[in-house]
Amino acid sequence: DAAVLSSVENDEQSTDKEKIMKRIRKKQKLSVERTINWSAKTDFYNSAGLEKNNNVVLRWGSIVGGTDKELRKICVNEVIANNTDELTGIAFVGLHRLFEKSRESYQNVLRDSLKAIPSKIKSCVLSASSIEEIFDAAKLGVDVIGCCLPAIWARSSRAVLVNFLDSFVPDSASLLELGDTKYAKDKLPLSSSCPCQTCKRHSRSYIHHLIRS
């Protein structure tokens, strides 16, 4: 019977999904435990004076836990508790993987993670891989955003125009391929609304000339 067969297949798929989720959570828990243990060891070495060498050491804690809000909360609390000296900041690790799956999940987990740290501690998102991800992190109040996109854009002769006051959706108008010959005689600045020295002093044609030279 087709209906029975379909039901059996659905049950098998459900069971497989449950097994996969259990394995993922097990790995996430192990990652959290390792991170907490690492934070305890760094606190020990710092207390022993092995890190300092007469220099000021700015210490950042790492927070992991995947999409599990409870695991991330445990990780935050333990990492902060393990550090007797005040942390400079907290770096949220692995959030770019969440963004690849769901922008909403990324926003929710990041929002909850930020609420879990004291306001005096700086926040950082590592490995932002898209302009939307950067925009969301900045809008939610992240202090430092780690990203290699500026270097990638510079190597490919691109400029990206972003208005962080509005919701940003990338389109062809926001991405300038400045190596293209169409900019050879373009006397406009990169952005007429930007007060930076590049936009105030140099035209698109001049930047195109520097790229092609």
PDB file of C-alpha atoms in Angstrom:
ATOM      1  CA  ASP A   1       0.000   0.000   0.000  1.00  0.00           C
ATOM      2  CA  ALA A   2       1.448   3.350  -1.104  1.00  0.00           C
ATOM      3  CA  ALA A   3       0.170   5.199   1.972  1.00  0.00           C
ATOM      4  CA  VAL A   4       1.775   2.705   4.359  1.00  0.00           C
ATOM      5  CA  LEU A   5       5.059   2.780   2.416  1.00  0.00           C
ATOM      6  CA  SER A   6       5.065   6.582   2.511  1.00  0.00           C
ATOM      7  CA  SER A   7       4.430   6.519   6.268  1.00  0.00           C
ATOM      8  CA  VAL A   8       7.317   4.102   6.823  1.00  0.00           C
ATOM      9  CA  GLU A   9       9.653   6.278   4.717  1.00  0.00           C
ATOM     10  CA  ASN A  10       8.633   9.376   6.677  1.00  0.00           C
ATOM     11  CA  ASP A  11       9.283   7.574   9.975  1.00  0.00           C
ATOM     12  CA  GLU A  12      12.724   6.502   8.745  1.00  0.00           C
ATOM     13  CA  GLN A  13      13.548  10.042   7.620  1.00  0.00           C
ATOM     14  CA  SER A  14      12.366  11.390  10.964  1.00  0.00           C
ATOM     15  CA  THR A  15      14.532   8.887  12.826  1.00  0.00           C
ATOM     16  CA  ASP A  16      17.562   9.739  10.678  1.00  0.00           C
ATOM     17  CA  LYS A  17      16.996  13.452  11.294  1.00  0.00           C
ATOM     18  CA  GLU A  18      16.794  12.876  15.047  1.00  0.00           C
ATOM     19  CA  LYS A  19      20.068  10.924  14.958  1.00  0.00           C
ATOM     20  CA  ILE A  20      21.758  13.701  12.986  1.00  0.00           C
ATOM     21  CA  MET A  21      20.500  16.376  15.402  1.00  0.00           C
ATOM     22  CA  LYS A  22      21.760  14.332  18.375  1.00  0.00           C
ATOM     23  CA  ARG A  23      25.209  14.068  16.777  1.00  0.00           C
ATOM     24  CA  ILE A  24      25.257  17.803  16.050  1.00  0.00           C
ATOM     25  CA  ARG A  25      24.267  18.685  19.614  1.00  0.00           C
ATOM     26  CA  LYS A  26      26.899  16.288  20.971  1.00  0.00           C
ATOM     27  CA  LYS A  27      29.570  18.045  18.894  1.00  0.00           C
ATOM     28  CA  GLN A  28      28.286  21.447  20.004  1.00  0.00           C
ATOM     29  CA  LYS A  29      28.432  20.426  23.673  1.00  0.00           C
ATOM     30  CA  LEU A  30      31.983  19.126  23.211  1.00  0.00           C
ATOM     31  CA  SER A  31      32.974  22.394  21.531  1.00  0.00           C
ATOM     32  CA  VAL A  32      31.507  24.391  24.437  1.00  0.00           C
ATOM     33  CA  GLU A  33      33.353  22.224  26.986  1.00  0.00           C
ATOM     34  CA  ARG A  34      36.672  22.680  25.166  1.00  0.00           C
ATOM     35  CA  THR A  35      36.154  26.435  24.955  1.00  0.00           C
ATOM     36  CA  ILE A  36      35.363  26.687  28.668  1.00  0.00           C
ATOM     37  CA  ASN A  37      38.424  24.575  29.565  1.00  0.00           C
ATOM     38  CA  TRP A  38      40.595  26.722  27.302  1.00  0.00           C
ATOM     39  CA  SER A  39      39.366  29.909  29.005  1.00  0.00           C
ATOM     40  CA  ALA A  40      40.220  28.446  32.414  1.00  0.00           C
ATOM     41  CA  LYS A  41      43.768  27.601  31.253  1.00  0.00           C
ATOM     42  CA  THR A  42      44.388  31.073  29.829  1.00  0.00           C
ATOM     43  CA  ASP A  43      43.245  32.578  33.134  1.00  0.00           C
ATOM     44  CA  PHE A  44      45.756  30.349  34.963  1.00  0.00           C
ATOM     45  CA  TYR A  45      48.649  31.397  32.726  1.00  0.00           C
ATOM     46  CA  ASN A  46      47.651  35.041  32.970  1.00  0.00           C
ATOM     47  CA  SER A  47      47.523  34.822  36.771  1.00  0.00           C
ATOM     48  CA  ALA A  48      50.963  33.207  36.768  1.00  0.00           C
ATOM     49  CA  GLY A  49      52.343  36.144  34.805  1.00  0.00           C
ATOM     50  CA  LEU A  50      53.366  33.995  31.844  1.00  0.00           C
ATOM     51  CA  GLU A  51      51.419  36.044  29.293  1.00  0.00           C
ATOM     52  CA  LYS A  52      52.312  39.573  30.242  1.00  0.00           C
ATOM     53  CA  ASN A  53      56.071  40.158  29.753  1.00  0.00           C
ATOM     54  CA  ASN A  54      55.556  43.719  31.011  1.00  0.00           C
ATOM     55  CA  ASN A  55      53.000  44.382  28.264  1.00  0.00           C
ATOM     56  CA  VAL A  56      49.324  45.123  28.550  1.00  0.00           C
ATOM     57  CA  VAL A  57      47.377  42.037  27.509  1.00  0.00           C
ATOM     58  CA  LEU A  58      43.922  42.570  26.043  1.00  0.00           C
ATOM     59  CA  ARG A  59      42.052  39.331  26.539  1.00  0.00           C
ATOM     60  CA  TRP A  60      39.067  38.198  24.507  1.00  0.00           C
ATOM     61  CA  GLY A  61      36.899  35.188  25.236  1.00  0.00           C
ATOM     62  CA  SER A  62      35.458  32.928  22.531  1.00  0.00           C
ATOM     63  CA  ILE A  63      31.815  31.855  22.585  1.00  0.00           C
ATOM     64  CA  VAL A  64      30.541  28.786  20.703  1.00  0.00           C
ATOM     65  CA  GLY A  65      27.385  26.683  20.752  1.00  0.00           C
ATOM     66  CA  GLY A  66      25.924  26.649  17.260  1.00  0.00           C
ATOM     67  CA  THR A  67      22.220  27.482  17.100  1.00  0.00           C
ATOM     68  CA  ASP A  68      21.615  26.313  20.674  1.00  0.00           C
ATOM     69  CA  LYS A  69      20.832  29.439  22.711  1.00  0.00           C
ATOM     70  CA  GLU A  70      21.184  27.596  26.023  1.00  0.00           C
ATOM     71  CA  LEU A  71      24.642  26.240  25.140  1.00  0.00           C
ATOM     72  CA  ARG A  72      25.806  29.698  24.092  1.00  0.00           C
ATOM     73  CA  LYS A  73      24.467  31.174  27.333  1.00  0.00           C
ATOM     74  CA  ILE A  74      26.320  28.516  29.369  1.00  0.00           C
ATOM     75  CA  CYS A  75      29.487  29.220  27.384  1.00  0.00           C
ATOM     76  CA  VAL A  76      29.228  32.981  27.990  1.00  0.00           C
ATOM     77  CA  ASN A  77      28.658  32.587  31.734  1.00  0.00           C
ATOM     78  CA  GLU A  78      31.476  30.064  32.207  1.00  0.00           C
ATOM     79  CA  VAL A  79      34.032  31.953  30.096  1.00  0.00           C
ATOM     80  CA  ILE A  80      33.356  35.171  32.019  1.00  0.00           C
ATOM     81  CA  ALA A  81      33.427  33.325  35.356  1.00  0.00           C
ATOM     82  CA  ASN A  82      36.743  31.635  34.462  1.00  0.00           C
ATOM     83  CA  ASN A  83      38.494  34.936  33.891  1.00  0.00           C
ATOM     84  CA  THR A  84      39.306  36.651  37.166  1.00  0.00           C
ATOM     85  CA  ASP A  85      40.854  39.561  35.253  1.00  0.00           C
ATOM     86  CA  GLU A  86      38.320  41.577  33.321  1.00  0.00           C
ATOM     87  CA  LEU A  87      37.877  40.514  29.711  1.00  0.00           C
ATOM     88  CA  THR A  88      38.289  43.115  26.989  1.00  0.00           C
ATOM     89  CA  GLY A  89      35.673  41.462  24.835  1.00  0.00           C
ATOM     90  CA  ILE A  90      33.768  38.410  23.701  1.00  0.00           C
ATOM     91  CA  ALA A  91      34.101  36.943  20.192  1.00  0.00           C
ATOM     92  CA  PHE A  92      31.114  35.012  18.860  1.00  0.00           C
ATOM     93  CA  VAL A  93      32.446  32.107  16.804  1.00  0.00           C
ATOM     94  CA  GLY A  94      30.614  30.218  14.064  1.00  0.00           C
ATOM     95  CA  LEU A  95      27.777  32.671  13.456  1.00  0.00           C
ATOM     96  CA  HIS A  96      28.623  32.960   9.752  1.00  0.00           C
ATOM     97  CA  ARG A  97      27.608  29.301   9.419  1.00  0.00           C
ATOM     98  CA  LEU A  98      24.203  30.197  10.809  1.00  0.00           C
ATOM     99  CA  PHE A  99      23.831  33.049   8.325  1.00  0.00           C
ATOM    100  CA  GLU A 100      24.482  30.672   5.427  1.00  0.00           C
ATOM    101  CA  LYS A 101      21.473  28.606   6.540  1.00  0.00           C
ATOM    102  CA  SER A 102      19.092  31.303   7.787  1.00  0.00           C
ATOM    103  CA  ARG A 103      19.486  35.049   8.164  1.00  0.00           C
ATOM    104  CA  GLU A 104      16.704  35.069  10.764  1.00  0.00           C
ATOM    105  CA  SER A 105      18.467  32.417  12.878  1.00  0.00           C
ATOM    106  CA  TYR A 106      21.690  34.437  12.667  1.00  0.00           C
ATOM    107  CA  GLN A 107      19.912  37.573  13.858  1.00  0.00           C
ATOM    108  CA  ASN A 108      18.093  35.796  16.706  1.00  0.00           C
ATOM    109  CA  VAL A 109      21.167  33.961  18.028  1.00  0.00           C
ATOM    110  CA  LEU A 110      23.347  37.069  17.781  1.00  0.00           C
ATOM    111  CA  ARG A 111      20.698  39.204  19.509  1.00  0.00           C
ATOM    112  CA  ASP A 112      20.385  36.725  22.388  1.00  0.00           C
ATOM    113  CA  SER A 113      24.180  36.334  22.624  1.00  0.00           C
ATOM    114  CA  LEU A 114      24.662  40.090  22.949  1.00  0.00           C
ATOM    115  CA  LYS A 115      22.097  40.224  25.755  1.00  0.00           C
ATOM    116  CA  ALA A 116      24.080  37.579  27.661  1.00  0.00           C
ATOM    117  CA  ILE A 117      27.288  39.632  27.997  1.00  0.00           C
ATOM    118  CA  PRO A 118      27.810  42.624  30.328  1.00  0.00           C
ATOM    119  CA  SER A 119      27.576  45.994  28.573  1.00  0.00           C
ATOM    120  CA  LYS A 120      31.144  46.928  29.589  1.00  0.00           C
ATOM    121  CA  ILE A 121      32.545  43.992  27.573  1.00  0.00           C
ATOM    122  CA  LYS A 122      33.094  44.568  23.850  1.00  0.00           C
ATOM    123  CA  SER A 123      31.556  42.218  21.311  1.00  0.00           C
ATOM    124  CA  CYS A 124      33.016  40.772  18.123  1.00  0.00           C
ATOM    125  CA  VAL A 125      31.690  38.697  15.225  1.00  0.00           C
ATOM    126  CA  LEU A 126      34.327  36.700  13.358  1.00  0.00           C
ATOM    127  CA  SER A 127      34.409  35.777   9.666  1.00  0.00           C
ATOM    128  CA  ALA A 128      31.501  37.850   8.362  1.00  0.00           C
ATOM    129  CA  SER A 129      31.228  36.727   4.748  1.00  0.00           C
ATOM    130  CA  SER A 130      28.559  39.023   3.265  1.00  0.00           C
ATOM    131  CA  ILE A 131      27.533  42.664   3.385  1.00  0.00           C
ATOM    132  CA  GLU A 132      24.126  41.661   4.797  1.00  0.00           C
ATOM    133  CA  GLU A 133      25.849  39.860   7.656  1.00  0.00           C
ATOM    134  CA  ILE A 134      27.958  42.952   8.401  1.00  0.00           C
ATOM    135  CA  PHE A 135      24.869  45.153   8.230  1.00  0.00           C
ATOM    136  CA  ASP A 136      22.912  42.954  10.664  1.00  0.00           C
ATOM    137  CA  ALA A 137      25.811  42.768  13.132  1.00  0.00           C
ATOM    138  CA  ALA A 138      26.332  46.540  13.082  1.00  0.00           C
ATOM    139  CA  LYS A 139      22.615  47.212  13.470  1.00  0.00           C
ATOM    140  CA  LEU A 140      22.414  44.876  16.480  1.00  0.00           C
ATOM    141  CA  GLY A 141      25.289  46.737  18.160  1.00  0.00           C
ATOM    142  CA  VAL A 142      28.370  44.558  17.587  1.00  0.00           C
ATOM    143  CA  ASP A 143      31.554  46.542  18.312  1.00  0.00           C
ATOM    144  CA  VAL A 144      34.037  44.706  16.072  1.00  0.00           C
ATOM    145  CA  ILE A 145      33.285  42.767  12.883  1.00  0.00           C
ATOM    146  CA  GLY A 146      35.977  40.523  11.451  1.00  0.00           C
ATOM    147  CA  CYS A 147      35.784  40.392   7.671  1.00  0.00           C
ATOM    148  CA  CYS A 148      38.028  39.854   4.638  1.00  0.00           C
ATOM    149  CA  LEU A 149      35.571  41.366   2.128  1.00  0.00           C
ATOM    150  CA  PRO A 150      37.331  44.785   1.896  1.00  0.00           C
ATOM    151  CA  ALA A 151      40.556  43.067   0.811  1.00  0.00           C
ATOM    152  CA  ILE A 152      38.681  40.874  -1.673  1.00  0.00           C
ATOM    153  CA  TRP A 153      36.859  43.868  -3.153  1.00  0.00           C
ATOM    154  CA  ALA A 154      40.078  45.905  -3.347  1.00  0.00           C
ATOM    155  CA  ARG A 155      41.919  43.125  -5.194  1.00  0.00           C
ATOM    156  CA  SER A 156      39.073  42.915  -7.710  1.00  0.00           C
ATOM    157  CA  SER A 157      38.886  46.741  -8.155  1.00  0.00           C
ATOM    158  CA  ARG A 158      35.429  47.024  -6.613  1.00  0.00           C
ATOM    159  CA  ALA A 159      33.798  49.654  -4.450  1.00  0.00           C
ATOM    160  CA  VAL A 160      30.605  48.953  -2.523  1.00  0.00           C
ATOM    161  CA  LEU A 161      28.205  51.750  -1.637  1.00  0.00           C
ATOM    162  CA  VAL A 162      26.247  51.112   1.546  1.00  0.00           C
ATOM    163  CA  ASN A 163      23.788  53.261   3.436  1.00  0.00           C
ATOM    164  CA  PHE A 164      23.754  51.780   6.939  1.00  0.00           C
ATOM    165  CA  LEU A 165      20.812  53.958   7.931  1.00  0.00           C
ATOM    166  CA  ASP A 166      18.436  51.944   5.761  1.00  0.00           C
ATOM    167  CA  SER A 167      17.866  48.247   5.223  1.00  0.00           C
ATOM    168  CA  PHE A 168      20.457  47.169   2.690  1.00  0.00           C
ATOM    169  CA  VAL A 169      19.803  44.883  -0.247  1.00  0.00           C
ATOM    170  CA  PRO A 170      22.788  44.484  -2.615  1.00  0.00           C
ATOM    171  CA  ASP A 171      22.112  45.350  -6.239  1.00  0.00           C
ATOM    172  CA  SER A 172      24.065  46.355  -9.332  1.00  0.00           C
ATOM    173  CA  ALA A 173      23.916  50.050  -8.417  1.00  0.00           C
ATOM    174  CA  SER A 174      25.680  49.452  -5.084  1.00  0.00           C
ATOM    175  CA  LEU A 175      28.660  47.610  -6.567  1.00  0.00           C
ATOM    176  CA  LEU A 176      31.075  49.642  -8.701  1.00  0.00           C
ATOM    177  CA  GLU A 177      33.476  47.676 -10.930  1.00  0.00           C
ATOM    178  CA  LEU A 178      35.998  50.508 -11.097  1.00  0.00           C
ATOM    179  CA  GLY A 179      38.320  48.695 -13.491  1.00  0.00           C
ATOM    180  CA  ASP A 180      35.603  48.849 -16.161  1.00  0.00           C
ATOM    181  CA  THR A 181      36.295  51.322 -18.991  1.00  0.00           C
ATOM    182  CA  LYS A 182      32.887  52.949 -18.481  1.00  0.00           C
ATOM    183  CA  TYR A 183      34.406  54.760 -15.472  1.00  0.00           C
ATOM    184  CA  ALA A 184      37.301  56.212 -17.516  1.00  0.00           C
ATOM    185  CA  LYS A 185      35.555  59.590 -17.872  1.00  0.00           C
ATOM    186  CA  ASP A 186      33.183  59.424 -14.904  1.00  0.00           C
ATOM    187  CA  LYS A 187      33.759  62.615 -12.898  1.00  0.00           C
ATOM    188  CA  LEU A 188      31.395  61.666 -10.082  1.00  0.00           C
ATOM    189  CA  PRO A 189      32.743  60.742  -6.637  1.00  0.00           C
ATOM    190  CA  LEU A 190      32.291  57.180  -5.430  1.00  0.00           C
ATOM    191  CA  SER A 191      29.425  58.479  -3.302  1.00  0.00           C
ATOM    192  CA  SER A 192      28.056  62.008  -3.258  1.00  0.00           C
ATOM    193  CA  SER A 193      26.728  61.545   0.292  1.00  0.00           C
ATOM    194  CA  CYS A 194      29.952  60.221   1.834  1.00  0.00           C
ATOM    195  CA  PRO A 195      32.209  62.738   3.717  1.00  0.00           C
ATOM    196  CA  CYS A 196      35.409  60.646   3.570  1.00  0.00           C
ATOM    197  CA  GLN A 197      38.544  62.104   1.950  1.00  0.00           C
ATOM    198  CA  THR A 198      38.430  59.701  -1.002  1.00  0.00           C
ATOM    199  CA  CYS A 199      34.875  60.657  -1.948  1.00  0.00           C
ATOM    200  CA  LYS A 200      35.490  64.367  -1.314  1.00  0.00           C
ATOM    201  CA  ARG A 201      38.730  64.628  -3.305  1.00  0.00           C
ATOM    202  CA  HIS A 202      38.772  61.956  -6.013  1.00  0.00           C
ATOM    203  CA  SER A 203      36.518  61.026  -8.920  1.00  0.00           C
ATOM    204  CA  ARG A 204      35.647  57.571 -10.196  1.00  0.00           C
ATOM    205  CA  SER A 205      37.704  58.277 -13.319  1.00  0.00           C
ATOM    206  CA  TYR A 206      40.812  59.075 -11.241  1.00  0.00           C
ATOM    207  CA  ILE A 207      40.465  55.859  -9.230  1.00  0.00           C
ATOM    208  CA  HIS A 208      39.903  53.974 -12.511  1.00  0.00           C
ATOM    209  CA  HIS A 209      43.162  55.528 -13.802  1.00  0.00           C
ATOM    210  CA  LEU A 210      45.058  54.349 -10.686  1.00  0.00           C
ATOM    211  CA  ILE A 211      43.702  50.829 -11.111  1.00  0.00           C
ATOM    212  CA  ARG A 212      44.578  50.644 -14.823  1.00  0.00           C
ATOM    213  CA  SER A 213      48.029  52.226 -14.448  1.00  0.00           C
TER     214      SER A 213
END
